[in-house]
Coordinates of C-alpha atoms in Angstrom, one line a residue:
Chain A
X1 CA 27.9 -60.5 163.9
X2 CA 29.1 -63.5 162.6
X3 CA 27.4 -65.6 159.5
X4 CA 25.7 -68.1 161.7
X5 CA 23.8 -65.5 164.2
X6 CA 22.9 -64.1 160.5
X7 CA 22.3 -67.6 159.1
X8 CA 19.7 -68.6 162.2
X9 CA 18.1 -64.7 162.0
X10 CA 17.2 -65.3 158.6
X11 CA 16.0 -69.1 159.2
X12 CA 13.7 -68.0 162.0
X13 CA 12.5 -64.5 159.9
X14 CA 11.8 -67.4 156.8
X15 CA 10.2 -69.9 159.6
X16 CA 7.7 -67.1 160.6
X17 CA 6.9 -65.8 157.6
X18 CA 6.0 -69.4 156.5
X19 CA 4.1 -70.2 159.7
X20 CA 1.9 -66.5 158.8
X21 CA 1.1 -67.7 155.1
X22 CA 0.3 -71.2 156.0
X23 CA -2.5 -70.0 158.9
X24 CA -3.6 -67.5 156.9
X25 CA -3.6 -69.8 153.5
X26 CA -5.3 -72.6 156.3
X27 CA -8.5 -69.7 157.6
X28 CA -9.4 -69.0 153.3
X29 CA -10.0 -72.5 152.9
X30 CA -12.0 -72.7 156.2
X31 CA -13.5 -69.5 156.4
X32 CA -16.7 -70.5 153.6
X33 CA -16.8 -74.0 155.6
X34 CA -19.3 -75.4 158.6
X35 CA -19.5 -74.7 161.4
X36 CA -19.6 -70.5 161.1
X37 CA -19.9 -70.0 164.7
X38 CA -22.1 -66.8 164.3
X39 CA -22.2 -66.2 168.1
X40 CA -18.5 -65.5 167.6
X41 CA -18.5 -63.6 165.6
X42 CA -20.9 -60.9 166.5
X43 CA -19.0 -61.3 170.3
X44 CA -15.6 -60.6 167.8
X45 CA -17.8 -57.6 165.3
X46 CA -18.7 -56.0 168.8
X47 CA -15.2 -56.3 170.6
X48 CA -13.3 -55.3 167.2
X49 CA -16.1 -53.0 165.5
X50 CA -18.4 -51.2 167.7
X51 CA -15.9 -50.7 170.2
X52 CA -13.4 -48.7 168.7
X53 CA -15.5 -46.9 166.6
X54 CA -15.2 -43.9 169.5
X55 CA -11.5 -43.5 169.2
X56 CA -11.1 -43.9 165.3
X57 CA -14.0 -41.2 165.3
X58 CA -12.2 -39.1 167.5
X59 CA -8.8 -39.6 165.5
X60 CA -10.4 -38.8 162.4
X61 CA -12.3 -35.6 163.7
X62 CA -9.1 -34.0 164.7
X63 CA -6.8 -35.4 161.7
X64 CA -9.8 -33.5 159.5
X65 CA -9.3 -30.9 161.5
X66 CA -5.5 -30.2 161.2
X67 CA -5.6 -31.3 157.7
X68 CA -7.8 -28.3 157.4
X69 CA -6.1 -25.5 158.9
X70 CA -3.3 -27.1 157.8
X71 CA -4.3 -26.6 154.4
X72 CA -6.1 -23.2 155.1
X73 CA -2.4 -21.7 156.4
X74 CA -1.3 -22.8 152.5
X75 CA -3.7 -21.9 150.3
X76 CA -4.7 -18.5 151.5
X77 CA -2.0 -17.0 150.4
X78 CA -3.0 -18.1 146.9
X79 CA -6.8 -16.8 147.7
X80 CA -7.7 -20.7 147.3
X81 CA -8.9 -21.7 150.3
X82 CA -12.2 -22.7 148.7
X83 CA -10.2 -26.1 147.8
X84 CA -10.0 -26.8 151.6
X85 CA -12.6 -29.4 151.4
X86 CA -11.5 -31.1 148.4
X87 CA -8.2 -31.1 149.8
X88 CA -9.0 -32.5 153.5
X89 CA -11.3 -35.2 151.5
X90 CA -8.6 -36.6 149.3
X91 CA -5.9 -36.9 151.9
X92 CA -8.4 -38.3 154.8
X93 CA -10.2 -40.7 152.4
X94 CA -7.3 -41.7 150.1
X95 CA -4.4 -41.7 152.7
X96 CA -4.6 -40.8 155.8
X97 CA -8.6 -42.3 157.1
X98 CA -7.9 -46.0 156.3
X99 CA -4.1 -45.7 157.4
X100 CA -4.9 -43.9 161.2
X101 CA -7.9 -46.1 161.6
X102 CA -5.8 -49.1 161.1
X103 CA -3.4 -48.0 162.8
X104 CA -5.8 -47.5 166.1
X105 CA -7.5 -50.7 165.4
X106 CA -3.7 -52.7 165.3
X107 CA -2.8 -50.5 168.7
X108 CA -6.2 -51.4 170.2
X109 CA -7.6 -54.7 168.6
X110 CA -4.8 -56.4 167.2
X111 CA -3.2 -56.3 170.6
X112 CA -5.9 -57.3 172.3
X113 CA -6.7 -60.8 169.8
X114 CA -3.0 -61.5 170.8
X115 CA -3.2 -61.5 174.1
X116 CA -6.4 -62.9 174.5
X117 CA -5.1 -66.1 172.2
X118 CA -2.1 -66.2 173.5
X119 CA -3.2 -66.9 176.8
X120 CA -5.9 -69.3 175.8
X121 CA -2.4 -71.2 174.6
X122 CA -0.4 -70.4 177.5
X123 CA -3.3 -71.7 179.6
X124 CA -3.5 -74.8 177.6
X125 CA -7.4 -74.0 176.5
X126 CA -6.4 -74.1 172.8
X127 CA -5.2 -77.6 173.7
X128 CA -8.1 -78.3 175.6
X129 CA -10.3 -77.2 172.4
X130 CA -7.7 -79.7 169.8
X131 CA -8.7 -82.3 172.7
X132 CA -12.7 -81.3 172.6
X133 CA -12.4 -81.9 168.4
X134 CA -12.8 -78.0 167.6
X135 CA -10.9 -77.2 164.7
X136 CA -9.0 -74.0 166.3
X137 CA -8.7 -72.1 163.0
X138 CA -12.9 -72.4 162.3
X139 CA -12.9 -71.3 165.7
X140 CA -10.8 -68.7 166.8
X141 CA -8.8 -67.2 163.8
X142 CA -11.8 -67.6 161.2
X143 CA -15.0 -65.1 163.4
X144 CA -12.2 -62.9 163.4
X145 CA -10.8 -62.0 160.4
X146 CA -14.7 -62.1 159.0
X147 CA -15.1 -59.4 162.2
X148 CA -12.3 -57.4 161.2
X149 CA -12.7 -57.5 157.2
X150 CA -16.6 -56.2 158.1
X151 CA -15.4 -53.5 160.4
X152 CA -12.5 -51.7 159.6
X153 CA -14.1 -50.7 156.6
X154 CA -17.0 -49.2 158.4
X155 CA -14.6 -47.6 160.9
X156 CA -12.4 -46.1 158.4
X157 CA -15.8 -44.5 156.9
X158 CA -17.2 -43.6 159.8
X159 CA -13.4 -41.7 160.7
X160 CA -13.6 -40.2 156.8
X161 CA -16.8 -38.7 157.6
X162 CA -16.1 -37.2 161.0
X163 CA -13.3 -36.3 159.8
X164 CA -14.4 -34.1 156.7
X165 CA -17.1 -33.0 159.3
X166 CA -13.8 -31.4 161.5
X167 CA -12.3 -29.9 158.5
X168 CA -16.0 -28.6 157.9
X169 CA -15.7 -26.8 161.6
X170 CA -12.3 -25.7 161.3
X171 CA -12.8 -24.4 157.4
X172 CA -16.1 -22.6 158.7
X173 CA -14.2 -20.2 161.2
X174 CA -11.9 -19.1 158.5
X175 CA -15.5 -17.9 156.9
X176 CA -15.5 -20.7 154.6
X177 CA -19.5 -21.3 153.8
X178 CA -20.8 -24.8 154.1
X179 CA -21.7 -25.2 150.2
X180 CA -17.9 -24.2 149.0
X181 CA -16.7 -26.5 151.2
X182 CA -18.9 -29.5 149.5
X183 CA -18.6 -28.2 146.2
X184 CA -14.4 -28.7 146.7
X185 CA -14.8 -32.4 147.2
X186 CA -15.8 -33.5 143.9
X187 CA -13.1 -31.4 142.5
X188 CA -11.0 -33.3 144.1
X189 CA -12.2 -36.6 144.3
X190 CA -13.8 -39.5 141.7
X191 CA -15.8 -42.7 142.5
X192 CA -12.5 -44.7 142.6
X193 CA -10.9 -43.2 145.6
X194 CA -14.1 -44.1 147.6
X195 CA -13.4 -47.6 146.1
X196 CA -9.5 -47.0 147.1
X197 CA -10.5 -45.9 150.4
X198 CA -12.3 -49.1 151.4
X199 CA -9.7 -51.4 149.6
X200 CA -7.3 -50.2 151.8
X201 CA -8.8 -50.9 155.4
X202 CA -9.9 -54.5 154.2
X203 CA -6.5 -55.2 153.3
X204 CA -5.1 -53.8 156.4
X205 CA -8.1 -55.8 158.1
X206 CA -7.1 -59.0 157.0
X207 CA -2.9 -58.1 158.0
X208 CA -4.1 -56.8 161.5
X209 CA -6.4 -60.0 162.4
X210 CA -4.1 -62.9 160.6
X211 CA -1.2 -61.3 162.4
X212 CA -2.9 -61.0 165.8
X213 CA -3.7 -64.2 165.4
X214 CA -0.9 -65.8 164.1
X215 CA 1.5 -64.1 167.0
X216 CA -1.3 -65.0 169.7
X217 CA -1.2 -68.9 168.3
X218 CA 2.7 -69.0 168.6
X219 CA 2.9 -67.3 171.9
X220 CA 5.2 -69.3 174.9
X221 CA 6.5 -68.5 177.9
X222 CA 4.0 -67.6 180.2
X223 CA 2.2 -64.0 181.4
X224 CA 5.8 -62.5 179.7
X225 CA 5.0 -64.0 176.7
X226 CA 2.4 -63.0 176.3
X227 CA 2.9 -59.5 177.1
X228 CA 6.0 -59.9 174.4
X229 CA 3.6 -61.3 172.1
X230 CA 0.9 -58.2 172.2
X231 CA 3.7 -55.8 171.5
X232 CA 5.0 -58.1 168.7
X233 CA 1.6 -58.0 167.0
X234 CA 0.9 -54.8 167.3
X235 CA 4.7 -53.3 165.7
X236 CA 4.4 -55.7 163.1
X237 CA 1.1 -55.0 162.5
X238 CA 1.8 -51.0 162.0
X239 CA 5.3 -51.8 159.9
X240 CA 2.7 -54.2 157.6
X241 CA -0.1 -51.5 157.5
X242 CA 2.7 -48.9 156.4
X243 CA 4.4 -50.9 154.0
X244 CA 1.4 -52.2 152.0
X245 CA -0.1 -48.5 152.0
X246 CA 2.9 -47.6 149.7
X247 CA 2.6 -50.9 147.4
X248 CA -1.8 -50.6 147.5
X249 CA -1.7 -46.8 146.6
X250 CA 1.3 -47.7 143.8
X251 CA -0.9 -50.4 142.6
X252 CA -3.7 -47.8 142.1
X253 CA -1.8 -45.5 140.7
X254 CA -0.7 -48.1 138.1
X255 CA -4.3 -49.4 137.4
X256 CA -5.3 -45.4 137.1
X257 CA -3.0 -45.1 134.2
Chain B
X1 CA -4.9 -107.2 175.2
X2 CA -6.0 -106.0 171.0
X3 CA -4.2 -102.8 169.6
X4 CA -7.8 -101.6 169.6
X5 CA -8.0 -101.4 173.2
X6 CA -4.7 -99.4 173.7
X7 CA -2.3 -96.3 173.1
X8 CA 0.7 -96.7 172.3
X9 CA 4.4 -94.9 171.6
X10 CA 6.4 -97.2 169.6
X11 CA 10.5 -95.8 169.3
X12 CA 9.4 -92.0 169.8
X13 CA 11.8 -89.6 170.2
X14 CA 11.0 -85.7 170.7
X15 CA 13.5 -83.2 171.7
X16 CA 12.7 -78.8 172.5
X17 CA 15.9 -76.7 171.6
X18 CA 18.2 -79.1 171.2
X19 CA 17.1 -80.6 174.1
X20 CA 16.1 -84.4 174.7
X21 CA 13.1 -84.8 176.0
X22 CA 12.4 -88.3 175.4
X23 CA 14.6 -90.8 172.9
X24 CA 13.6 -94.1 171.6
X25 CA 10.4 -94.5 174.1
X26 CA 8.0 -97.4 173.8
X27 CA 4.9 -96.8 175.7
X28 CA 1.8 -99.0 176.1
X29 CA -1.4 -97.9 177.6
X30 CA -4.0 -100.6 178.2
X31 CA -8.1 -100.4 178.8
X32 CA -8.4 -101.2 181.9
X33 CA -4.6 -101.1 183.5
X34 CA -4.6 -97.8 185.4
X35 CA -1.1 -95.8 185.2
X36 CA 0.5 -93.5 186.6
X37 CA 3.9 -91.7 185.0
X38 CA 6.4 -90.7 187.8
X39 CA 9.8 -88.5 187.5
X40 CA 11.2 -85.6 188.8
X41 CA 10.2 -82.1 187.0
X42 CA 11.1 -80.9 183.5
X43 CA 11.7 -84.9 182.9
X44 CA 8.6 -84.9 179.8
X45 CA 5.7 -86.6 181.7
X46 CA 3.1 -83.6 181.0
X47 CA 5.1 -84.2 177.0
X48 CA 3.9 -87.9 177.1
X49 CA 0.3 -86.8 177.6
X50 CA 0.7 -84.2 174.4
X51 CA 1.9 -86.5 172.3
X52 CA -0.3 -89.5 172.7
X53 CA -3.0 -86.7 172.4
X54 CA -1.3 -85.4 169.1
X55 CA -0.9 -82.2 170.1
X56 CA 3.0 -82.4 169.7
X57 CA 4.3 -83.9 166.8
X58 CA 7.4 -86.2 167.6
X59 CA 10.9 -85.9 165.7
X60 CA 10.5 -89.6 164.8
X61 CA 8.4 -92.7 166.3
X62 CA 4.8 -92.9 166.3
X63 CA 1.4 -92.8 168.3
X64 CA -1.3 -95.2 167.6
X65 CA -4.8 -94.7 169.1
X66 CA -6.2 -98.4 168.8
X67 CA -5.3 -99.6 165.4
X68 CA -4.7 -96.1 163.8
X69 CA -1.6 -94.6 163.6
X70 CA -1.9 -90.3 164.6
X71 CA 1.8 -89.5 163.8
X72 CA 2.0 -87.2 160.9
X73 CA -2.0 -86.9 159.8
X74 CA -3.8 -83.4 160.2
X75 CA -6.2 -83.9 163.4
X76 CA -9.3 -83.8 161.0
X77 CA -8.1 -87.7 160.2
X78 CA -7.8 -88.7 163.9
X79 CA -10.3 -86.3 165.8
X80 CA -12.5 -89.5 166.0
X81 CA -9.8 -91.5 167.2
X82 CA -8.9 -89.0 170.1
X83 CA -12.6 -88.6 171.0
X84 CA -11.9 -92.3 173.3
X85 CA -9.2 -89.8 175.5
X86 CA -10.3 -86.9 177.3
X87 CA -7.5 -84.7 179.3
X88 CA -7.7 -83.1 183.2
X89 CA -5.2 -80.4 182.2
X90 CA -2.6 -79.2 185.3
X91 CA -4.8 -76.1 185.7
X92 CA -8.0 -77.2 184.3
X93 CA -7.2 -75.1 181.3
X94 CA -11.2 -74.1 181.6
X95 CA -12.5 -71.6 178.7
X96 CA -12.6 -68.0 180.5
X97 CA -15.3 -67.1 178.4
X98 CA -17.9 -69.3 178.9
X99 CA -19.6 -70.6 182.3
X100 CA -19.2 -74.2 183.8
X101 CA -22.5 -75.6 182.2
X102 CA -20.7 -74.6 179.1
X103 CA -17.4 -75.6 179.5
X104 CA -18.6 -78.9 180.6
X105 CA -21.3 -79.4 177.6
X106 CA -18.7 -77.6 174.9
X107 CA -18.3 -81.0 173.3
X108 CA -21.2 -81.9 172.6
X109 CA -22.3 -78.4 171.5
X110 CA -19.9 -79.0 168.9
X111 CA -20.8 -82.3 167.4
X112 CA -24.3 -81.2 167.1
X113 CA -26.1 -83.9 168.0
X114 CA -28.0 -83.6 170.7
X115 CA -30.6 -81.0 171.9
X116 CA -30.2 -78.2 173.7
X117 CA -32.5 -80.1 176.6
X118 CA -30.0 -83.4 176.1
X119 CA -27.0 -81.6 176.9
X120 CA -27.9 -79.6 180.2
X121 CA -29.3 -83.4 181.4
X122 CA -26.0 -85.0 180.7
X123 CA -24.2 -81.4 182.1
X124 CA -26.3 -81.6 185.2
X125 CA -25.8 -85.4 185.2
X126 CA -21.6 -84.7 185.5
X127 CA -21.2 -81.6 187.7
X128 CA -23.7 -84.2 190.5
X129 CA -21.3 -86.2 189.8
X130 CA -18.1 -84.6 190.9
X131 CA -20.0 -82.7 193.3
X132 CA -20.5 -79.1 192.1
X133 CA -23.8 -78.8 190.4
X134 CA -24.0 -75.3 192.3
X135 CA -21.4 -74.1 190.0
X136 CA -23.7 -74.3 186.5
X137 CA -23.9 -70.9 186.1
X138 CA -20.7 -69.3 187.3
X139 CA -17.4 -68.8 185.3
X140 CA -13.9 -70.0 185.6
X141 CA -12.8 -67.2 187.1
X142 CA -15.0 -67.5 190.2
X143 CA -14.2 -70.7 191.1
X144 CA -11.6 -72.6 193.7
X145 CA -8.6 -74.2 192.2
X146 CA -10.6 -77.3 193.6
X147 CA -13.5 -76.8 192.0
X148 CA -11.9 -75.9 188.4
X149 CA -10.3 -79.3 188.5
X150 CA -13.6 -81.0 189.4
X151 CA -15.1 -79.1 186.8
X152 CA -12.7 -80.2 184.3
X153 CA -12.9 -83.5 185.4
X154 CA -16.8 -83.2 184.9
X155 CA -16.1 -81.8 181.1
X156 CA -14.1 -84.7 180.4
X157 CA -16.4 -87.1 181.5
X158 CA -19.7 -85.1 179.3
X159 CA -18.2 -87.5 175.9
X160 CA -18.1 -90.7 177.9
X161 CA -14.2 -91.0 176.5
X162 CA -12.7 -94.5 177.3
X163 CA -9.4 -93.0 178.5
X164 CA -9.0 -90.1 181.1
X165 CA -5.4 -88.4 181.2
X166 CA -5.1 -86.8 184.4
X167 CA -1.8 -84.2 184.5
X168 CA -0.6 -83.3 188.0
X169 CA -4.7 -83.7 188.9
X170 CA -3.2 -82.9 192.5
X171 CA -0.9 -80.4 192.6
X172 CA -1.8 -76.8 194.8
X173 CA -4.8 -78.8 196.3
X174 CA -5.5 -78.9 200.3
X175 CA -5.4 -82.4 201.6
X176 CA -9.2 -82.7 201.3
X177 CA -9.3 -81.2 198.0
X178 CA -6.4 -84.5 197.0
X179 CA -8.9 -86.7 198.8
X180 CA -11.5 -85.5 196.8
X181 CA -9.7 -86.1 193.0
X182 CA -8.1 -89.7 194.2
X183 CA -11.8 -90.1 195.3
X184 CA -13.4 -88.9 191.8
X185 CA -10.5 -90.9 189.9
X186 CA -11.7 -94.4 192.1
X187 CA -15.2 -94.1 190.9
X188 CA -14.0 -93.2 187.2
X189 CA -12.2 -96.7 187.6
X190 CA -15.0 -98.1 188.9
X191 CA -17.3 -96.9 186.1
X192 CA -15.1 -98.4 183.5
X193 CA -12.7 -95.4 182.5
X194 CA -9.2 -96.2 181.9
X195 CA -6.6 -93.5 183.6
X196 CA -3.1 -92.3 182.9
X197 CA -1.9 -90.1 185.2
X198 CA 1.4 -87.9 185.3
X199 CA 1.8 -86.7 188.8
X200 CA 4.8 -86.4 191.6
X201 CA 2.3 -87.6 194.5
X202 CA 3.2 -90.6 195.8
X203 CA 0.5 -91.0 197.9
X204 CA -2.2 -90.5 195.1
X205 CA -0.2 -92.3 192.4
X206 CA -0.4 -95.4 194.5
X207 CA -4.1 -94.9 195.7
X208 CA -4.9 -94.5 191.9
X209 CA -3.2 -97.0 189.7
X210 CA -1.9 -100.7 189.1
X211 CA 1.5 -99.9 187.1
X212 CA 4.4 -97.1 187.1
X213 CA 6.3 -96.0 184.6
X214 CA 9.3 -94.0 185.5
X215 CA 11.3 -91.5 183.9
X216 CA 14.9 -90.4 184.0
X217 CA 17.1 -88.3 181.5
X218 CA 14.7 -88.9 178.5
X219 CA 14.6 -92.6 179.3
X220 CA 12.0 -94.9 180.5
X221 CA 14.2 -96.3 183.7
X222 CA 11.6 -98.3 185.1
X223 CA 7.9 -100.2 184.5
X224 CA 6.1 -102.2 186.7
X225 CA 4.0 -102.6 190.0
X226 CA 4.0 -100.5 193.1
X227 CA 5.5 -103.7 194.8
X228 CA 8.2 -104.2 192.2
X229 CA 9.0 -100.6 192.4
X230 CA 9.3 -100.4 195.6
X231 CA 11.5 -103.6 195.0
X232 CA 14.0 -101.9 193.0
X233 CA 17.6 -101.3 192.8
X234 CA 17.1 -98.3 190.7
X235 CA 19.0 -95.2 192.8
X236 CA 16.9 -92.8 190.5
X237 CA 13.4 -94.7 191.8
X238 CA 14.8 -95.4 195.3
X239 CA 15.8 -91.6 195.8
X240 CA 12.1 -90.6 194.4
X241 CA 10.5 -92.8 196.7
X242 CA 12.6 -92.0 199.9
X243 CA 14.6 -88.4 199.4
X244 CA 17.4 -88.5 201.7
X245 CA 18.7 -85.2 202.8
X246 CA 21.8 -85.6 200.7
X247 CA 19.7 -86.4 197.7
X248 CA 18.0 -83.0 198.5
X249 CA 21.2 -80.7 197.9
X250 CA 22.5 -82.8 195.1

């Protein structure tokens, strides 16, 4: 690989990344400002929200329950497996609930706002809307990243608590009783990693929706595109969620002390 | 002929890749002087229409909607300035998601202004007019490639713009169907509305408008009227307006 192939990689990687920050930078300033299109954005809260709340729910159930008996196999040897609850509770709230939930909302949702964009540009109706006077971040970016800061929150608690109710199921064949599972939890846990746990899918909110809709925006080239596009957006999307877990959970531990 | 009363490209150049698309190109559009934009395909005629809308930005030049120059603001300067053009995009470029009534009102949903009642009139009032008042309800998706263009040509028309670009209005339509746009695009004239058209049919170019611009390799090659064009020396024009078979292969 010669310098210039490396030279243009890096230009283009730099171009991107400045395009990303600029739209996203552009849908703060406009997101508080009129028009708020409210039909949009309960068509985006019910596309984004209410319809993947059935798979993260069903992710989160069975992550609770192999975090369980995961966790049951250790500990019993130790006569601890009273902890099980505690234990499933910090790992699915702290870790792994905002993390999967995200990660099923970028495979599901993310996807889908690229493709749907990026064939409203391929189609020439974003151009038709510039045309029309519509201010395309208002209208498309802005309903949903409001959408997706709203619901990935509520998925990702919805996921925590199927998921501590799967640990619950697995814990209570292992003759675990009901009230030693509960008790674990606050063992285990304190009001801040509730707070952590909700930080965390926001965050990942925002990087799913402004990078759905920043790839869906730049997409060219036709029905191929756009397929290339959706697949863009949703690896980058994972990469981002991954990445940032490591820097949000470092930042809390920081803050923690 | 005031600069209020026209479009213009004044020494605009805009290239994709490297590529030239168009270099040092002065272009005038008149109220009231019907043109059409000829050339062979992948020469930059659907480009023109993008830029003079300001949907491209040029490498260097500038558009001017009447008196105010477009190249280089953010669209919330000139959004009033563009609200005189309205665009017939190739494939109608219709929202999916909403039905005809609302495609063709979506403009003036936006700017708030009228009522709810005011806006299906003036919806009603364009879809008689292009002949497909049947179609309020339905959505892109279940109508004709016909029909879509009419019903573009209906949501243009819902802002009362002063300009119409039309892009390859045309192109995929049955001979009735071409009738039907050349038809729709007489009356617009007729009404008042200025057109620019980009477009490889002849036949509809020369039905529709008074003056021809012509492009070759990035260049304006030719201007004029379909006498004078028909007139020229130009082997580019000539072999556009009568394809020999050796032309074909070349």
């Amino acid at each position: 690989m010669n310098i210039a192939v490396i030279d243009k990689i890096m230009l283009n990687f730099f171009a991107e990344l400045q395009g990303w920050f600029a739209l996203a930078a552009t849908t703060f300033a406009r997101v508080f400002r009129r028009p708020y299109y409210y039909r949009e954005f309960a068509v985006q809260f019910d596309k984004l929200g209410f319809s993947s709340l059935f798979i993260c729910m069903l992710t989160g159930l069975f992550t609770g329950m192999v975090m369980a008996l995961q966790a049951l196999v250790q500990l019993k040897p130790f006569a601890a497996t009273s902890y099980v609850g505690g234990m499933v509770a910090v790992t699915m709230i702290k870790e792994l609930g905002p993390v999967l939930a995200s990660l099923m909302v970028a495979g599901r949702v993310g996807s889908a706002i690229t493709a749907e964009l990026g064939t409203m540009v391929v189609t020439e109706q974003v151009d038709a809307m510039r045309v029309e006077g519509t201010d395309i971040v208002k209208r498309l970016v802005a309903p949903r990243l409001k959408a997706m800061l709203l619901a990935l929150p509520l998925l990702t608690a919805a996921a925590d608590a199927v998921s501590l109710l799967g640990g619950y199921i697995m814990a209570s064949g292992y003759g675990i009783n009901p009230t030693m599972y509960l008790k674990g939890i606050p063992q285990f846990m304190v009001f801040q990693d509730l707070i952590e746990g909700l930080v965390k899918p926001t965050f990942f909110g925002f990087l799913i929706a402004m990078t759905g809709c920043y790839v869906g925006l730049n997409t060219r080239g036709g029905a191929e595109g756009v397929g290339n596009s959706a697949k863009q957006a949703v690896v980058v999307s994972s990469v981002l969620i991954l990445m940032f877990d490591f820097f949000l959970t470092k930042i809390f531990v920081v803050f923690r002390g | 002929m005031s600069g209020s009363d026209s479009i213009r490209m004044e020494k605009l150049s805009y290239s994709v890749g490297g590529r030239k698309i168009l270099e040092d190109f002065d272009f005038c559009l008149d109220r009231g002087v019907n043109r059409t934009i000829l050339g062979v395909s992948g020469a930059g005629k659907t480009t023109i229409l993008k830029l003079l809308l300001g949907l491209l930005p040029p490498q260097s030049g500038r558009v001017c909607i009447g008196d105010v120059c477009i190249t280089g603001q953010p669209e919330s300067i000139f959004s009033e300035q563009r609200k005189r053009i309205a665009i017939v995009f190739q494939g109608g470029a219709l929202f999916d998601s909403m039905t005809v009534g609302e495609n063709v009102g979506y403009r003036l949903f936006e700017e708030g202004r009228l009522s709810e009642g005011e806006i299906e009139g003036i919806v009603r009032e364009k879809l008689s007019f292009v002949g497909v008042e049947e179609a309020l309800n339905l959505y892109p998706a279940e109508l004709s490639g016909g029909m879509k263009k009419r019903v573009a040509i209906a949501r243009a028309l819902a802002a009362n713009p002063d300009f119409i670009f039309f892009d390859e209005p045309t192109t995929g339509l049955d001979p009735i169907g071409v009738y039907n746009i050349c038809n729709l695009m007489q009356r617009l004239q007729a009404e008042g509305k200025t057109t620019l058209m980009v477009t490889h049919d002849l036949a509809t170019a020369f039905a529709t408008s008074e003056r021809f611009t012509f492009l070759h390799q990035a260049r304006m090659i030719f201007e004029g009227t379909e006498a004078e064009m028909r007139a020229s020396t130009i082997p580019e024009v000539q072999q556009f307006l009568q394809p020999t078979k050796e032309s074909l292969f070349v």
